[in-house]
Amino acid sequence: GEQRATQSDFMEMEKQRGISISATVMSFEYNDLCVNILDTPGHQDFSEDTYRALAAADNAVMLLDAAKGLEPQTRKLFEVTRMRNLPLFTFVNKMDRPALDPSEIMDQIEQEFGLETYPIVWPIGDGERFKGVLDRMDNVVHLFGKGDRKSKAEVETVPMSDLETLKARIDDQELFDKLMEDIEILDELIAPLDMDRVIAGDQSPLFFGSAMTNFGVQLFLDKFCNMGVKPLGRLAKVVEEGKGKKGSQSKLDQDDEPNDLVNPDFGEFTGFVFKTQANLDPKHRDRLAYIRIVSGAFQKGMKVGHSRSKPGKKFNLAQAQTLFGSDRESVEVAYPGDVIGINNPGDFAIGDTLYTGNQKVAFPGIPSFSPEIFAYIRNPNPSSYKSFTKGIDQLLAEGAVQALRQRNDDGGGPLILAAVGQLQFEVVQARLKGEYNVDSDLEPIGYTLARWAEGGWDAVDKADSDGKLFGIMIVQDRWGRPVLLFRNDWKAAGVAEEEKYLELKPWSKPPMFE
């Protein structure tokens, strides 16, 4: 009901199902800092959207249910986080409900992920007997005063130096004794907090609380703002405008690694698109591109270059917005680390770089990962062709799913949708109906994974003519690059091992320049 949807869940399907389907941005000021939260889906079917959001993040927070601990989808999402090498903070939520022992949660994280945790705060009880948390950094207990489910919990603080008062306030001899025992065990057995290891993603600061009653959230924010990494520089490819024309550009794409560090104090504005979204406001049919600013400052009305456009072409950023879920507010100036939304007439795609100055800048593209289910999508009503095509094009631009086509199909043949999970297909069909008022039919195809053939079409033709690709579907991605669809891991691994010249990869990056 009312409590299921979070501030960042605003799509109709999100409200109905009580889950996050699309990554959203929430920006706010806290203790003289600007905090940008990129709320990502917790469902593994949307792990690719999570990775795109993490591309724009400097830190990650893993939110766990205290009663469930690590859920099946958490592993996939954690692997995605690890790929970005971000500092990872862990918040164990819903302590005001029956919960696992906190030591068990720590063991789960270490055994499943090989990640050491360091409890910054430690819970006292759980469920009906949840009394609060110990702040191990400041040696103060924050006591939980339970209100109703819609109101903020009352908090009282008692220093550990005042044990008599603390014992009286906890008012539970068993829990008080356990707290004393836990403190001794944690001090003796847990490795000390090492911020270098935290920044490297090898140790995770651990917090406990109850977000619904807002207990422990402020404590977490205070610690996070002190411990978290501030906006850093990023590697990019920087070339003089006008250089890298046709012949040299393809070489730039494939052979050159981005090795120019663009720091926040780089003399020019740079930023990259990590997400696009259509129909945030269904009444206006608007489209936004979400930009993570890396360097310089955005100013309303500025003209920017675009990594995939011809040298010299500029785009006018007439207006930008800060976002809080579906709420938006116009912004005149924004700085490194900020996330802004700009109107997207269709020119800006995920992974694109925007920049000012005479040097063309391109940050590494955001990769696509191997889908696991595939289906032809068709329009059953020829009269709605234009609306169907518009809807599909805009949803594909958002990265809601990937699109594949038969080789040499320039757009007239059947479109293949490729997704990590079935729920992505359901979202596409629901949004086509709800936002574009068109029906769609899906016809599943019996393949379970994709591999990009970086060896190119010549390598694919060789393998095909040699009879090595029997039972494998040969298709192309949106960039016209060869993709092979396999029915199982065994077949994919065999072909990759025997036909090394194919250079099969489970992911692909878009070209940095076009």
Coordinates of C-alpha atoms in Angstrom, one line a residue:
G1 CA 0.0 0.0 0.0
E2 CA 1.1 3.5 0.9
Q3 CA 4.3 2.4 2.5
R4 CA 5.5 0.2 -0.3
A5 CA 6.6 2.8 -2.9
T6 CA 9.6 4.9 -2.2
Q7 CA 10.0 8.6 -3.2
S8 CA 12.0 7.4 -6.2
D9 CA 9.4 5.0 -7.5
F10 CA 7.1 6.9 -9.8
M11 CA 6.4 4.7 -12.8
E12 CA 2.9 3.2 -12.6
M13 CA 4.3 -0.3 -12.7
E14 CA 6.7 0.5 -9.9
K15 CA 3.8 1.6 -7.7
Q16 CA 1.7 -1.4 -8.5
R17 CA 4.5 -4.0 -7.8
G18 CA 6.3 -2.1 -5.0
I19 CA 9.7 -2.5 -6.7
S20 CA 12.1 -0.1 -8.4
I21 CA 12.2 -0.8 -12.2
S22 CA 14.4 2.1 -13.3
A23 CA 17.3 3.9 -11.7
T24 CA 16.3 7.4 -10.5
V25 CA 18.2 10.4 -9.3
M26 CA 17.5 12.4 -6.0
S27 CA 19.6 15.4 -5.2
F28 CA 19.5 17.3 -1.9
E29 CA 21.7 19.4 0.3
Y30 CA 22.9 18.0 3.6
N31 CA 25.3 19.7 6.1
D32 CA 26.6 22.1 3.5
L33 CA 27.2 19.2 1.0
C34 CA 25.3 18.4 -2.1
V35 CA 24.3 14.7 -2.1
N36 CA 23.2 12.9 -5.2
I37 CA 21.5 9.6 -4.7
L38 CA 21.2 7.3 -7.7
D39 CA 18.5 4.8 -6.5
T40 CA 18.9 1.6 -8.5
P41 CA 16.6 -1.3 -9.0
G42 CA 17.1 -4.1 -6.5
H43 CA 15.8 -6.8 -8.9
Q44 CA 18.5 -8.7 -10.8
D45 CA 16.5 -8.4 -14.1
F46 CA 17.5 -4.8 -14.0
S47 CA 21.2 -5.2 -13.1
E48 CA 22.3 -3.5 -16.3
D49 CA 20.4 -0.3 -15.3
T50 CA 22.2 -0.6 -12.0
Y51 CA 25.6 -0.7 -13.7
R52 CA 24.8 2.4 -15.8
A53 CA 23.9 4.3 -12.6
L54 CA 27.1 3.1 -10.9
A55 CA 29.1 4.5 -13.8
A56 CA 28.0 7.9 -12.5
A57 CA 28.6 7.2 -8.9
D58 CA 31.6 7.7 -6.6
N59 CA 30.4 5.4 -3.8
A60 CA 27.8 2.6 -3.5
V61 CA 25.5 1.6 -0.7
M62 CA 24.2 -1.9 -0.5
L63 CA 20.8 -2.1 1.3
L64 CA 20.0 -5.4 2.9
D65 CA 16.9 -6.7 4.6
A66 CA 17.7 -7.6 8.2
A67 CA 15.4 -10.6 8.1
K68 CA 16.6 -12.0 4.7
G69 CA 20.3 -11.1 4.6
L70 CA 21.8 -11.7 1.2
E71 CA 19.1 -12.5 -1.3
P72 CA 19.7 -14.3 -4.6
Q73 CA 19.7 -11.1 -6.7
T74 CA 22.2 -9.4 -4.4
R75 CA 25.1 -11.5 -5.8
K76 CA 24.5 -10.3 -9.3
L77 CA 24.2 -6.7 -8.2
F78 CA 27.3 -7.0 -6.0
E79 CA 29.3 -8.3 -9.0
V80 CA 28.1 -5.3 -11.0
T81 CA 29.3 -3.0 -8.1
R82 CA 32.7 -4.8 -8.0
M83 CA 33.2 -4.1 -11.7
R84 CA 33.2 -0.4 -10.9
N85 CA 35.7 -0.8 -8.0
L86 CA 33.6 1.6 -5.8
P87 CA 33.8 2.0 -2.1
L88 CA 30.8 0.0 -0.8
F89 CA 28.9 0.9 2.3
T90 CA 26.4 -1.6 3.7
F91 CA 23.1 -0.6 5.5
V92 CA 21.1 -3.4 7.1
N93 CA 17.5 -2.2 7.1
K94 CA 14.3 -3.2 9.0
M95 CA 15.9 -3.8 12.4
D96 CA 12.5 -3.0 14.0
R97 CA 11.3 -6.3 12.6
P98 CA 12.5 -9.8 13.5
A99 CA 16.0 -10.0 12.1
L100 CA 19.0 -12.4 11.6
D101 CA 21.8 -12.1 14.1
P102 CA 24.1 -9.3 12.9
S103 CA 27.1 -11.6 13.1
E104 CA 25.4 -14.0 10.7
I105 CA 24.9 -11.1 8.2
M106 CA 28.6 -10.2 8.5
D107 CA 29.5 -13.9 7.9
Q108 CA 27.2 -14.1 4.9
I109 CA 28.8 -11.0 3.3
E110 CA 32.3 -12.4 3.9
Q111 CA 31.6 -15.9 2.7
E112 CA 29.5 -15.0 -0.3
F113 CA 31.5 -11.9 -1.5
G114 CA 34.9 -12.3 0.1
L115 CA 34.3 -8.8 1.5
E116 CA 35.3 -7.9 5.0
T117 CA 32.8 -5.7 7.0
Y118 CA 33.5 -3.2 9.8
P119 CA 30.5 -2.4 11.9
I120 CA 30.4 1.4 12.4
V121 CA 27.2 0.9 14.4
W122 CA 26.0 -2.2 16.1
P123 CA 22.3 -3.1 16.8
I124 CA 20.8 -3.8 20.2
G125 CA 18.1 -6.3 19.8
D126 CA 15.6 -6.6 16.9
G127 CA 11.9 -6.6 16.2
E128 CA 9.8 -5.8 19.2
R129 CA 12.9 -5.8 21.4
F130 CA 14.9 -3.4 19.1
K131 CA 16.4 -0.9 21.5
G132 CA 18.7 1.1 19.2
V133 CA 22.3 1.1 18.0
L134 CA 25.8 1.7 19.4
D135 CA 27.9 4.2 17.4
R136 CA 31.3 2.5 17.8
M137 CA 33.1 5.6 16.4
D138 CA 31.8 8.0 19.0
N139 CA 31.0 5.4 21.8
V140 CA 27.4 6.6 22.1
V141 CA 24.2 4.6 22.1
H142 CA 21.3 5.9 20.0
L143 CA 18.1 4.5 21.7
F144 CA 15.1 3.8 19.5
G145 CA 11.8 5.2 20.6
K146 CA 9.1 3.5 18.5
G147 CA 6.4 5.7 17.0
D148 CA 3.7 4.6 14.6
R149 CA 4.8 3.2 11.2
K150 CA 4.4 6.6 9.4
S151 CA 6.3 8.7 11.8
K152 CA 9.9 9.3 12.6
A153 CA 11.3 7.4 15.6
E154 CA 12.2 9.3 18.7
V155 CA 15.9 9.1 19.4
E156 CA 17.7 9.5 22.8
T157 CA 21.5 9.3 23.0
V158 CA 23.4 7.9 26.0
P159 CA 27.2 7.8 26.2
M160 CA 28.8 4.4 26.9
S161 CA 30.6 6.1 29.9
D162 CA 27.2 6.3 31.7
L163 CA 26.4 2.6 32.0
E164 CA 23.9 3.0 34.8
T165 CA 21.7 5.3 32.7
L166 CA 22.2 3.1 29.6
K167 CA 21.2 0.0 31.5
A168 CA 18.0 1.7 32.8
R169 CA 17.1 3.0 29.4
I170 CA 17.6 -0.3 27.6
D171 CA 15.5 -1.9 30.4
D172 CA 16.3 -5.4 29.3
Q173 CA 19.1 -7.2 31.3
E174 CA 19.6 -9.9 28.6
L175 CA 20.1 -7.3 25.8
F176 CA 22.3 -5.1 28.0
D177 CA 24.5 -8.1 28.8
K178 CA 24.7 -9.1 25.1
L179 CA 25.7 -5.6 24.2
M180 CA 28.6 -5.6 26.6
E181 CA 29.7 -9.1 25.3
D182 CA 29.3 -8.0 21.7
I183 CA 31.5 -4.9 22.3
E184 CA 34.3 -7.0 23.7
I185 CA 34.1 -9.5 20.8
L186 CA 34.1 -6.7 18.2
D187 CA 37.0 -4.9 19.7
E188 CA 39.1 -8.0 20.0
L189 CA 38.2 -9.9 16.8
I190 CA 37.3 -7.4 14.1
A191 CA 40.1 -5.9 12.0
P192 CA 40.4 -2.1 12.4
L193 CA 38.8 0.3 10.0
D194 CA 41.2 1.0 7.2
M195 CA 40.0 3.8 4.9
D196 CA 42.5 2.9 2.2
R197 CA 40.8 -0.6 2.0
V198 CA 37.4 1.0 2.1
I199 CA 38.2 3.2 -0.9
A200 CA 39.7 0.2 -2.7
G201 CA 36.4 -1.7 -2.1
D202 CA 38.0 -4.4 0.1
Q203 CA 36.3 -3.4 3.4
S204 CA 32.7 -2.3 3.8
P205 CA 31.6 0.0 6.6
L206 CA 28.5 -1.6 8.1
F207 CA 25.4 0.2 9.5
F208 CA 22.1 -1.0 11.0
G209 CA 18.8 0.9 11.3
S210 CA 15.1 1.2 10.2
A211 CA 14.6 3.4 7.2
M212 CA 10.8 3.3 7.5
T213 CA 11.0 5.0 10.9
N214 CA 14.0 7.1 9.8
F215 CA 16.1 5.6 12.7
G216 CA 19.8 5.3 12.0
V217 CA 19.4 7.1 8.6
Q218 CA 20.8 10.4 9.9
L219 CA 23.6 8.6 11.7
F220 CA 24.4 6.8 8.4
L221 CA 24.4 10.0 6.4
D222 CA 26.6 11.8 8.9
K223 CA 29.2 9.0 8.7
F224 CA 28.9 8.6 5.0
C225 CA 29.5 12.3 4.3
N226 CA 32.7 12.1 6.3
M227 CA 33.9 8.8 4.9
G228 CA 32.7 8.7 1.3
V229 CA 34.8 9.6 -1.7
K230 CA 34.3 13.0 -3.1
P231 CA 34.1 13.5 -6.9
L232 CA 37.3 12.3 -8.6
G233 CA 38.9 12.6 -12.0
R234 CA 38.1 10.1 -14.7
L235 CA 40.1 8.7 -17.6
A236 CA 39.0 9.8 -21.0
K237 CA 40.3 10.1 -24.6
V238 CA 41.1 13.7 -25.6
V239 CA 41.9 14.7 -29.2
E240 CA 42.1 18.0 -31.0
E241 CA 38.8 18.9 -32.7
G242 CA 39.0 18.0 -36.4
K243 CA 41.4 15.2 -35.9
G244 CA 40.4 11.5 -36.0
K245 CA 38.4 11.6 -39.2
K246 CA 37.1 8.5 -40.8
G247 CA 40.2 6.3 -41.2
S248 CA 41.8 7.1 -37.9
Q249 CA 38.6 7.0 -35.8
S250 CA 38.0 3.3 -36.1
K251 CA 41.6 2.8 -34.9
L252 CA 41.0 5.2 -32.0
D253 CA 37.9 3.2 -31.0
Q254 CA 39.5 -0.2 -31.0
D255 CA 43.1 0.2 -30.2
D256 CA 43.5 3.2 -27.9
E257 CA 42.8 3.1 -24.2
P258 CA 41.5 6.2 -22.6
N259 CA 44.6 7.5 -20.8
D260 CA 44.0 11.2 -20.3
L261 CA 42.9 12.0 -16.7
V262 CA 40.1 14.6 -16.6
N263 CA 40.1 16.0 -13.1
P264 CA 37.2 18.1 -11.6
D265 CA 39.4 21.2 -12.0
F266 CA 40.0 20.5 -15.7
G267 CA 39.7 23.8 -17.5
E268 CA 36.6 22.9 -19.5
F269 CA 33.1 21.5 -18.8
T270 CA 32.8 17.8 -19.4
G271 CA 30.1 15.3 -18.5
F272 CA 28.6 12.0 -19.8
V273 CA 25.2 10.6 -20.3
F274 CA 24.5 7.6 -18.1
K275 CA 20.7 7.4 -18.5
T276 CA 17.9 8.6 -20.7
Q277 CA 14.2 8.6 -19.9
A278 CA 11.1 9.3 -21.9
N279 CA 7.7 10.4 -20.6
L280 CA 8.8 11.5 -17.1
D281 CA 5.8 13.8 -17.5
P282 CA 3.3 11.8 -19.6
K283 CA 1.3 15.0 -20.4
H284 CA 4.3 16.6 -22.2
R285 CA 5.9 13.5 -23.7
D286 CA 9.3 14.8 -22.6
R287 CA 12.7 13.1 -22.9
L288 CA 15.6 13.7 -20.6
A289 CA 19.2 12.8 -20.7
Y290 CA 20.9 12.4 -17.3
I291 CA 24.4 14.0 -17.2
R292 CA 27.0 13.3 -14.6
I293 CA 29.3 16.3 -14.6
V294 CA 33.0 15.4 -14.4
S295 CA 34.8 18.8 -14.7
G296 CA 34.2 22.5 -15.0
A297 CA 30.8 24.0 -14.5
F298 CA 27.5 23.8 -16.3
Q299 CA 25.9 27.1 -17.0
K300 CA 22.4 27.5 -18.4
G301 CA 22.5 28.3 -22.2
M302 CA 26.0 27.0 -22.7
K303 CA 27.0 25.4 -26.0
V304 CA 28.7 22.0 -25.9
G305 CA 30.4 19.5 -28.3
H306 CA 29.2 15.9 -28.5
S307 CA 31.6 13.0 -28.7
R308 CA 29.6 11.2 -31.5
S309 CA 28.9 14.3 -33.6
K310 CA 30.9 15.9 -36.4
P311 CA 33.7 18.3 -35.3
G312 CA 32.5 21.8 -34.8
K313 CA 28.8 20.9 -34.2
K314 CA 27.5 22.4 -31.0
F315 CA 24.4 21.8 -29.0
N316 CA 22.7 24.5 -26.9
L317 CA 21.9 23.4 -23.4
A318 CA 19.1 25.9 -22.9
Q319 CA 17.9 24.5 -19.6
A320 CA 18.7 21.9 -17.0
Q321 CA 17.0 20.4 -14.0
T322 CA 18.0 18.8 -10.7
L323 CA 15.8 15.8 -9.9
F324 CA 14.2 14.3 -6.9
G325 CA 12.4 11.2 -8.2
S326 CA 9.8 12.5 -10.6
D327 CA 10.0 16.1 -9.2
R328 CA 12.2 18.5 -11.1
E329 CA 13.6 22.0 -10.4
S330 CA 15.3 24.3 -12.9
V331 CA 19.0 24.8 -12.3
E332 CA 21.3 27.7 -13.5
V333 CA 24.7 26.3 -12.5
A334 CA 26.0 22.8 -11.6
Y335 CA 29.4 21.5 -10.7
P336 CA 31.5 18.2 -10.8
G337 CA 29.7 15.4 -9.1
D338 CA 26.3 16.9 -9.8
V339 CA 23.7 15.0 -11.9
I340 CA 21.5 17.2 -14.1
G341 CA 18.7 16.4 -16.5
I342 CA 18.7 18.1 -19.9
N343 CA 16.1 18.0 -22.6
N344 CA 17.0 15.3 -25.1
P345 CA 15.7 15.8 -28.7
G346 CA 17.0 12.4 -29.5
D347 CA 20.7 13.3 -30.1
F348 CA 22.1 12.1 -26.8
A349 CA 22.5 8.4 -26.0
I350 CA 23.8 6.5 -23.0
G351 CA 27.6 6.7 -22.8
D352 CA 27.9 10.0 -24.9
T353 CA 30.2 12.7 -23.7
L354 CA 29.4 16.5 -23.7
Y355 CA 32.2 19.0 -23.5
T356 CA 33.3 22.6 -24.1
G357 CA 36.6 23.8 -25.6
N358 CA 38.6 22.9 -28.7
Q359 CA 39.5 19.4 -27.6
K360 CA 37.1 16.6 -28.3
V361 CA 36.6 14.5 -25.1
A362 CA 35.2 11.0 -24.8
F363 CA 34.8 9.1 -21.6
P364 CA 34.7 5.3 -22.0
G365 CA 31.4 4.1 -23.2
I366 CA 29.1 2.2 -20.7
P367 CA 29.1 -1.5 -21.7
S368 CA 26.2 -3.7 -22.5
F369 CA 26.2 -7.1 -20.9
S370 CA 25.1 -10.5 -22.3
P371 CA 21.4 -10.9 -22.3
E372 CA 19.9 -14.2 -21.2
I373 CA 16.4 -14.2 -22.9
F374 CA 15.5 -13.2 -26.5
A375 CA 12.2 -12.6 -28.3
Y376 CA 10.9 -11.2 -31.6
I377 CA 8.6 -8.2 -30.9
R378 CA 5.9 -7.4 -33.4
N379 CA 3.2 -4.9 -33.9
P380 CA -0.2 -6.7 -34.3
N381 CA -1.9 -3.5 -35.5
P382 CA -0.5 -2.0 -38.7
S383 CA -2.6 1.2 -38.1
S384 CA -0.5 2.0 -35.1
Y385 CA 2.9 1.7 -36.9
K386 CA 4.1 5.2 -36.2
S387 CA 3.3 5.1 -32.4
F388 CA 4.7 1.6 -32.1
T389 CA 8.0 2.6 -33.8
K390 CA 8.3 5.7 -31.8
G391 CA 7.7 3.8 -28.5
I392 CA 10.2 1.1 -29.4
D393 CA 12.9 3.6 -30.5
Q394 CA 12.6 5.7 -27.3
L395 CA 12.5 2.6 -25.0
L396 CA 15.6 1.2 -26.7
A397 CA 17.4 4.6 -26.4
E398 CA 16.8 4.3 -22.6
G399 CA 18.4 0.9 -22.5
A400 CA 15.3 -0.7 -21.2
V401 CA 16.3 -3.7 -23.3
Q402 CA 18.9 -4.3 -26.0
A403 CA 18.0 -4.6 -29.7
L404 CA 19.4 -7.1 -32.2
R405 CA 18.7 -7.7 -35.9
Q406 CA 19.5 -10.3 -38.5
R407 CA 22.7 -9.6 -40.4
N408 CA 22.3 -7.1 -43.2
D409 CA 18.9 -6.0 -41.8
D410 CA 18.8 -2.2 -42.1
G411 CA 15.6 -1.9 -40.2
G412 CA 13.0 -3.5 -42.3
G413 CA 13.2 -7.0 -40.8
P414 CA 11.9 -8.4 -37.4
L415 CA 13.4 -6.8 -34.3
I416 CA 14.8 -9.0 -31.6
L417 CA 14.6 -7.8 -28.1
A418 CA 17.3 -9.1 -25.7
A419 CA 17.1 -8.8 -21.9
V420 CA 18.6 -10.1 -18.7
G421 CA 15.3 -11.2 -17.3
Q422 CA 11.6 -11.7 -18.2
L423 CA 10.5 -8.7 -16.1
Q424 CA 12.3 -6.3 -18.6
F425 CA 10.1 -7.6 -21.4
E426 CA 7.0 -7.1 -19.2
V427 CA 8.0 -3.5 -18.5
V428 CA 8.5 -2.8 -22.2
Q429 CA 5.1 -4.2 -23.1
A430 CA 3.4 -2.3 -20.2
R431 CA 5.1 1.0 -21.2
L432 CA 4.2 0.6 -24.9
K433 CA 0.6 0.2 -23.8
G434 CA 0.5 2.8 -21.0
E435 CA 2.7 5.5 -22.6
Y436 CA 2.2 5.0 -26.4
N437 CA -1.2 3.2 -26.4
V438 CA 0.0 0.3 -28.6
D439 CA -0.2 -3.4 -28.2
S440 CA 2.7 -5.8 -28.9
D441 CA 3.3 -9.5 -29.4
L442 CA 6.5 -11.3 -28.2
E443 CA 7.7 -14.5 -29.7
P444 CA 10.4 -16.1 -27.5
I445 CA 13.6 -17.5 -29.2
G446 CA 15.3 -20.4 -27.6
Y447 CA 18.8 -19.0 -26.8
T448 CA 20.2 -18.2 -23.4
L449 CA 23.3 -16.0 -23.9
A450 CA 25.0 -13.7 -26.3
R451 CA 28.7 -13.2 -27.2
W452 CA 30.1 -10.3 -29.2
A453 CA 32.6 -11.4 -31.8
E454 CA 35.3 -8.8 -31.6
G455 CA 37.2 -10.6 -34.4
G456 CA 34.7 -9.0 -36.7
W457 CA 32.5 -10.2 -39.6
D458 CA 35.4 -11.8 -41.5
A459 CA 36.1 -14.1 -38.5
V460 CA 32.4 -15.0 -38.2
D461 CA 32.3 -15.8 -41.9
K462 CA 35.3 -18.1 -41.6
A463 CA 33.8 -19.9 -38.6
D464 CA 30.5 -20.2 -40.3
S465 CA 32.0 -21.6 -43.6
D466 CA 34.0 -24.1 -41.6
G467 CA 30.8 -25.4 -40.0
K468 CA 31.7 -24.2 -36.5
L469 CA 28.6 -22.2 -35.9
F470 CA 25.9 -24.9 -36.3
G471 CA 22.9 -24.2 -34.1
I472 CA 24.2 -20.7 -33.3
M473 CA 22.2 -17.6 -34.4
I474 CA 24.2 -14.9 -36.1
V475 CA 22.9 -11.4 -35.5
Q476 CA 24.1 -7.8 -35.3
D477 CA 23.8 -5.2 -32.5
R478 CA 22.8 -1.5 -33.0
W479 CA 26.3 -0.6 -34.2
G480 CA 26.3 -3.3 -36.8
R481 CA 28.7 -5.5 -35.0
P482 CA 28.5 -9.3 -35.0
V483 CA 26.8 -11.1 -32.1
L484 CA 26.4 -14.8 -31.7
L485 CA 23.5 -16.3 -29.8
F486 CA 24.0 -19.6 -27.9
R487 CA 21.6 -22.1 -26.4
N488 CA 23.9 -22.9 -23.4
D489 CA 27.2 -22.0 -21.6
W490 CA 28.8 -25.2 -22.7
K491 CA 28.5 -24.5 -26.4
A492 CA 29.6 -20.9 -26.0
A493 CA 32.7 -21.9 -24.0
G494 CA 33.6 -24.6 -26.6
V495 CA 33.4 -22.2 -29.5
A496 CA 35.4 -19.5 -27.6
E497 CA 38.1 -22.0 -26.8
E498 CA 38.4 -23.7 -30.2
E499 CA 37.9 -20.6 -32.4
K500 CA 40.0 -18.0 -30.6
Y501 CA 40.1 -15.8 -33.6
L502 CA 36.4 -14.9 -33.0
E503 CA 37.5 -13.1 -29.8
L504 CA 34.2 -13.8 -28.1
K505 CA 33.2 -11.4 -25.3
P506 CA 30.2 -11.4 -22.9
W507 CA 29.9 -7.6 -23.1
S508 CA 30.5 -4.8 -25.5
K509 CA 31.3 -1.1 -25.3
P510 CA 29.9 1.4 -27.7
P511 CA 32.4 3.3 -29.9
M512 CA 33.8 6.4 -28.2
F513 CA 33.8 8.5 -31.3
E514 CA 31.8 8.1 -34.5

